[in-house]
Amino acid sequence: MVLCSSSFISLTFTLFILSLLRGSRSASLPCIGVTYSAESSTADTHLPPERIVTAINSLKFGSLRLEDSDPNIIRAFSYSNNTLFLIVPNYMVPEIAANRSNALRWLYVHVVPFYPRAKITTISVGNDFVDVYPQSVDRLLSAMRNIHSSLHDLGIRKIAVSTSFSFIRAISTPFPPSAAQFQNPSGVDFVGPLLQFLRETNSSFLINVYPYNLYRLKSEIPIGIALFQEHAFNFRDDLTTGVRYSNLFDMMIDAVVSAMAVEGYENIPIIVTETGWPSDSVNGNEVEANMAYAEVYLKGLVRHLKSGVGTPLRKEGVAEVYLYELFDKEKKQGTKPPDRNWGILYPNATKKYNIDFSGSLENSGAKSWMKMAIEISLVLVLSL
């Protein structure tokens, strides 16, 4: 009887440790995706959509965000394990807001022929629309509602509908995060009704987060904080919350969390629709736009996301993160070169960095704990 009791205790201990490890390995790991734009050289040289699928899989990205929502690329991802994030172009937002049949027409081209064979999870109605078309901001929510209602009319209930914002334009006070608030477009009560729509439809708040851009605007920010570098003085304290921040990415996400809390919607999931670091710039004074810093930022970001620690104010972290972008834009004769290059790949589709973008958690510490737990259990059992 003692033997059975001791064995039971040993087995219970082992299962308890393993359950903790399983939880720690799977908690708060966002899907890491990448943005593809038809403005890249691949579109100009007519790279087949199948090559884009190959590029995504070789880099181990879990999701693809399509700026142009090309039906040929959507079709190429049918029956794949990759999820797709589609964008309704900004210029179509007013006409979709004006007439629901226009929303159906867009869905019949970009969603109906492929879903659910292609795993479309999210549709963003516009990208940074508030900044691009400030005069039409009052139409954005109507367009979102028309897309959402049209999906339901088609019997599609698992595709979320939202819209994306630029962090710098959307957040009034980026630091300290506890002081952050949303900037409502002039004369329009927009943010509150938008957040209400997202909560009612179980959708996420979409935000473009570029530590590089905020670093350039705020000269007091150390470069190490922007690049996830862990050094003695690479931190900033939020004296209101008592939180110490060691990287700019977490500061920006928590600023969004705080801004949503001010509006009464702090629990809405967050998706980072764009982030990255430029590998070069045509502007000679942007010395931080270089390959070395870009690789440091991307490696630091991926490592941070895979750690599963989230942010100080959002322990579950962000739901998804999309790097900007898949390809560098090609410099064409007779045209102005791109201001900056953000690509993960060169225009000819060769790799720029040696980074594993898969969502799997690489935690040798967890493996060591698992090994130790098993060894302790075996010792307990054998000693009985």
Coordinates of N, CA and C in Angstrom, one line a residue, residues 256-351:
V256 N -0.8 51.2 -26.4 CA -2.0 50.9 -27.0 C -3.0 50.3 -26.0
V257 N -2.5 49.4 -25.1 CA -3.3 48.8 -24.1 C -3.9 49.9 -23.2
S258 N -3.0 50.8 -22.8 CA -3.5 51.9 -21.9 C -4.5 52.8 -22.6
A259 N -4.3 53.1 -23.9 CA -5.2 53.9 -24.6 C -6.6 53.2 -24.7
M260 N -6.6 51.9 -24.9 CA -7.9 51.2 -25.0 C -8.5 51.2 -23.6
A261 N -7.7 51.1 -22.6 CA -8.3 51.1 -21.2 C -9.0 52.4 -20.9
V262 N -8.4 53.5 -21.4 CA -9.0 54.8 -21.2 C -10.4 54.8 -21.8
E263 N -10.6 54.2 -22.9 CA -11.9 54.1 -23.6 C -12.8 53.0 -23.0
G264 N -12.2 52.2 -22.1 CA -13.1 51.1 -21.5 C -13.0 49.8 -22.2
Y265 N -12.0 49.6 -23.1 CA -12.0 48.4 -23.9 C -10.6 47.7 -23.8
E266 N -10.1 47.6 -22.6 CA -8.7 47.1 -22.4 C -8.4 45.7 -22.8
N267 N -9.5 44.9 -23.0 CA -9.3 43.4 -23.2 C -9.4 43.0 -24.7
I268 N -9.5 44.0 -25.6 CA -9.5 43.6 -27.0 C -8.1 43.1 -27.5
P269 N -8.1 42.0 -28.2 CA -6.8 41.5 -28.6 C -6.1 42.5 -29.6
I270 N -4.8 42.4 -29.6 CA -4.0 43.3 -30.5 C -3.2 42.5 -31.5
I271 N -3.2 43.0 -32.7 CA -2.4 42.4 -33.8 C -1.5 43.5 -34.3
V272 N -0.2 43.2 -34.4 CA 0.7 44.1 -35.0 C 0.8 43.8 -36.5
T273 N 0.2 44.7 -37.3 CA 0.1 44.5 -38.7 C 1.3 44.8 -39.5
E274 N 2.2 45.7 -38.9 CA 3.5 46.0 -39.6 C 4.5 46.3 -38.5
T275 N 5.7 45.7 -38.7 CA 6.8 46.1 -37.9 C 8.1 45.7 -38.6
G276 N 9.2 46.3 -38.3 CA 10.5 46.0 -39.0 C 11.5 47.0 -38.7
W277 N 12.6 46.9 -39.4 CA 13.7 47.8 -39.3 C 14.4 47.9 -40.7
P278 N 14.6 49.1 -41.2 CA 15.1 49.2 -42.6 C 16.6 48.8 -42.7
S279 N 16.9 48.1 -43.8 CA 18.3 47.7 -44.0 C 19.1 48.7 -44.7
D280 N 18.5 49.7 -45.3 CA 19.2 50.8 -46.0 C 18.2 52.0 -46.2
S281 N 18.8 53.1 -46.6 CA 18.0 54.3 -46.8 C 18.7 55.2 -47.8
V282 N 17.9 55.8 -48.7 CA 18.5 56.8 -49.6 C 18.8 58.1 -49.0
N283 N 18.3 58.3 -47.8 CA 18.6 59.5 -47.0 C 19.9 59.3 -46.3
G284 N 20.9 60.0 -46.6 CA 22.2 59.8 -46.0 C 22.4 60.0 -44.5
N285 N 21.4 60.7 -43.9 CA 21.5 60.9 -42.5 C 20.9 59.8 -41.6
E286 N 20.3 58.8 -42.2 CA 19.7 57.7 -41.5 C 20.7 56.6 -41.3
V287 N 21.7 56.9 -40.5 CA 22.8 55.9 -40.3 C 22.3 54.7 -39.6
E288 N 21.2 54.7 -38.9 CA 20.7 53.5 -38.2 C 20.0 52.6 -39.1
A289 N 19.7 53.0 -40.3 CA 19.0 52.2 -41.3 C 20.1 51.3 -42.0
N290 N 20.5 50.2 -41.5 CA 21.5 49.4 -42.1 C 21.2 47.9 -41.8
M291 N 21.9 47.0 -42.5 CA 21.7 45.6 -42.4 C 21.9 45.1 -41.0
A292 N 23.0 45.5 -40.4 CA 23.4 45.0 -39.1 C 22.3 45.3 -38.1
Y293 N 21.8 46.5 -38.0 CA 20.7 46.9 -37.1 C 19.4 46.2 -37.4
A294 N 19.1 46.0 -38.7 CA 17.9 45.3 -39.1 C 17.9 43.9 -38.6
E295 N 19.1 43.2 -38.7 CA 19.1 41.8 -38.3 C 19.0 41.7 -36.8
V296 N 19.7 42.7 -36.1 CA 19.6 42.7 -34.6 C 18.1 42.9 -34.2
Y297 N 17.4 43.8 -34.8 CA 16.0 44.1 -34.4 C 15.2 42.8 -34.7
L298 N 15.3 42.2 -35.9 CA 14.5 41.1 -36.2 C 14.7 39.9 -35.3
K299 N 16.0 39.6 -35.0 CA 16.3 38.5 -34.1 C 15.8 38.8 -32.7
G300 N 16.0 40.0 -32.3 CA 15.5 40.4 -30.9 C 14.0 40.3 -30.8
L301 N 13.3 40.7 -31.9 CA 11.8 40.7 -31.9 C 11.4 39.2 -31.8
V302 N 11.9 38.4 -32.7 CA 11.5 37.0 -32.8 C 11.8 36.3 -31.5
R303 N 13.0 36.5 -30.9 CA 13.3 35.9 -29.7 C 12.3 36.3 -28.6
H304 N 12.0 37.6 -28.6 CA 11.1 38.1 -27.6 C 9.7 37.5 -27.7
L305 N 9.2 37.4 -29.0 CA 7.9 36.8 -29.2 C 7.9 35.3 -28.8
K306 N 9.0 34.6 -29.1 CA 9.0 33.2 -28.8 C 9.2 32.9 -27.3
S307 N 9.6 33.9 -26.6 CA 9.7 33.7 -25.1 C 8.4 33.5 -24.5
G308 N 7.3 34.1 -25.1 CA 6.0 33.9 -24.5 C 5.7 34.8 -23.3
V309 N 6.5 35.8 -23.0 CA 6.3 36.6 -21.8 C 5.3 37.7 -22.0
G310 N 4.9 38.0 -23.2 CA 4.0 39.1 -23.4 C 4.6 40.4 -23.1
T311 N 3.8 41.4 -22.7 CA 4.3 42.7 -22.3 C 3.9 42.9 -20.8
P312 N 4.5 43.9 -20.1 CA 4.1 44.1 -18.7 C 2.6 44.3 -18.5
L313 N 1.9 45.0 -19.4 CA 0.5 45.2 -19.2 C -0.4 44.2 -19.9
R314 N 0.2 43.4 -20.8 CA -0.6 42.4 -21.5 C 0.2 41.1 -21.5
K315 N -0.1 40.3 -20.4 CA 0.7 39.1 -20.2 C 0.6 38.1 -21.4
E316 N -0.6 38.1 -22.0 CA -0.8 37.1 -23.1 C -0.1 37.7 -24.4
G317 N 0.4 38.9 -24.4 CA 1.1 39.5 -25.5 C 0.1 39.8 -26.6
V318 N 0.7 40.0 -27.8 CA -0.1 40.3 -29.0 C -0.5 39.0 -29.7
A319 N -1.6 39.0 -30.4 CA -2.1 37.8 -31.0 C -1.3 37.4 -32.3
E320 N -0.9 38.3 -33.1 CA -0.1 38.1 -34.3 C 0.8 39.3 -34.5
V321 N 1.9 39.0 -35.3 CA 2.9 40.0 -35.6 C 3.2 39.8 -37.1
Y322 N 3.1 40.9 -37.9 CA 3.5 40.8 -39.3 C 4.7 41.7 -39.6
L323 N 5.8 41.1 -40.1 CA 6.9 41.8 -40.5 C 6.7 42.5 -41.8
Y324 N 7.3 43.7 -41.9 CA 7.2 44.4 -43.1 C 8.6 44.5 -43.7
E325 N 8.9 43.9 -44.9 CA 8.0 43.2 -45.7 C 8.7 42.0 -46.3
L326 N 8.1 41.2 -47.2 CA 8.7 40.0 -47.7 C 9.9 40.3 -48.6
F327 N 9.8 41.2 -49.6 CA 10.8 41.5 -50.5 C 11.2 43.0 -50.4
D328 N 12.5 43.3 -50.7 CA 12.9 44.7 -50.9 C 12.3 45.1 -52.2
K329 N 12.0 46.4 -52.3 CA 11.5 47.0 -53.6 C 12.6 47.2 -54.5
E330 N 12.4 46.8 -55.8 CA 13.5 46.9 -56.8 C 13.6 48.4 -57.2
K331 N 14.8 48.8 -57.4 CA 15.1 50.1 -57.9 C 15.0 50.1 -59.5
K332 N 14.1 50.9 -60.0 CA 13.8 50.8 -61.5 C 14.4 52.1 -62.1
Q333 N 14.9 51.9 -63.3 CA 15.4 53.0 -64.1 C 14.3 54.0 -64.4
G334 N 14.7 55.3 -64.2 CA 13.7 56.3 -64.6 C 12.7 56.6 -63.5
T335 N 12.8 55.9 -62.3 CA 11.9 56.2 -61.2 C 12.7 56.5 -59.9
K336 N 12.0 57.1 -59.0 CA 12.7 57.4 -57.7 C 12.8 56.1 -56.9
P337 N 14.0 55.8 -56.4 CA 14.2 54.6 -55.6 C 13.4 54.7 -54.3
P338 N 13.1 53.6 -53.7 CA 12.4 53.6 -52.5 C 13.2 54.3 -51.4
D339 N 12.5 55.0 -50.5 CA 13.1 55.7 -49.4 C 13.9 54.8 -48.5
R340 N 13.4 53.6 -48.2 CA 14.0 52.6 -47.4 C 13.7 51.3 -47.9
N341 N 14.5 50.3 -47.5 CA 14.2 48.9 -47.8 C 14.0 48.2 -46.5
W342 N 12.9 47.5 -46.5 CA 12.5 46.7 -45.2 C 12.4 45.2 -45.5
G343 N 12.8 44.8 -46.6 CA 12.5 43.4 -47.0 C 13.3 42.3 -46.2
I344 N 12.7 41.2 -46.1 CA 13.3 40.0 -45.5 C 14.2 39.3 -46.6
L345 N 13.7 39.5 -47.8 CA 14.4 38.9 -49.0 C 14.9 40.0 -49.9
Y346 N 15.9 39.8 -50.7 CA 16.3 40.7 -51.8 C 15.2 40.6 -52.9
P347 N 15.2 41.5 -53.8 CA 14.3 41.4 -54.9 C 14.3 40.1 -55.7
N348 N 15.5 39.5 -55.8 CA 15.6 38.2 -56.5 C 15.2 37.0 -55.6
A349 N 14.7 37.3 -54.5 CA 14.1 36.2 -53.6 C 15.2 35.5 -52.8
T350 N 16.4 36.0 -52.8 CA 17.5 35.4 -51.9 C 17.4 36.0 -50.5
K351 N 17.9 35.2 -49.5 CA 17.8 35.6 -48.1 C 18.7 36.7 -47.8

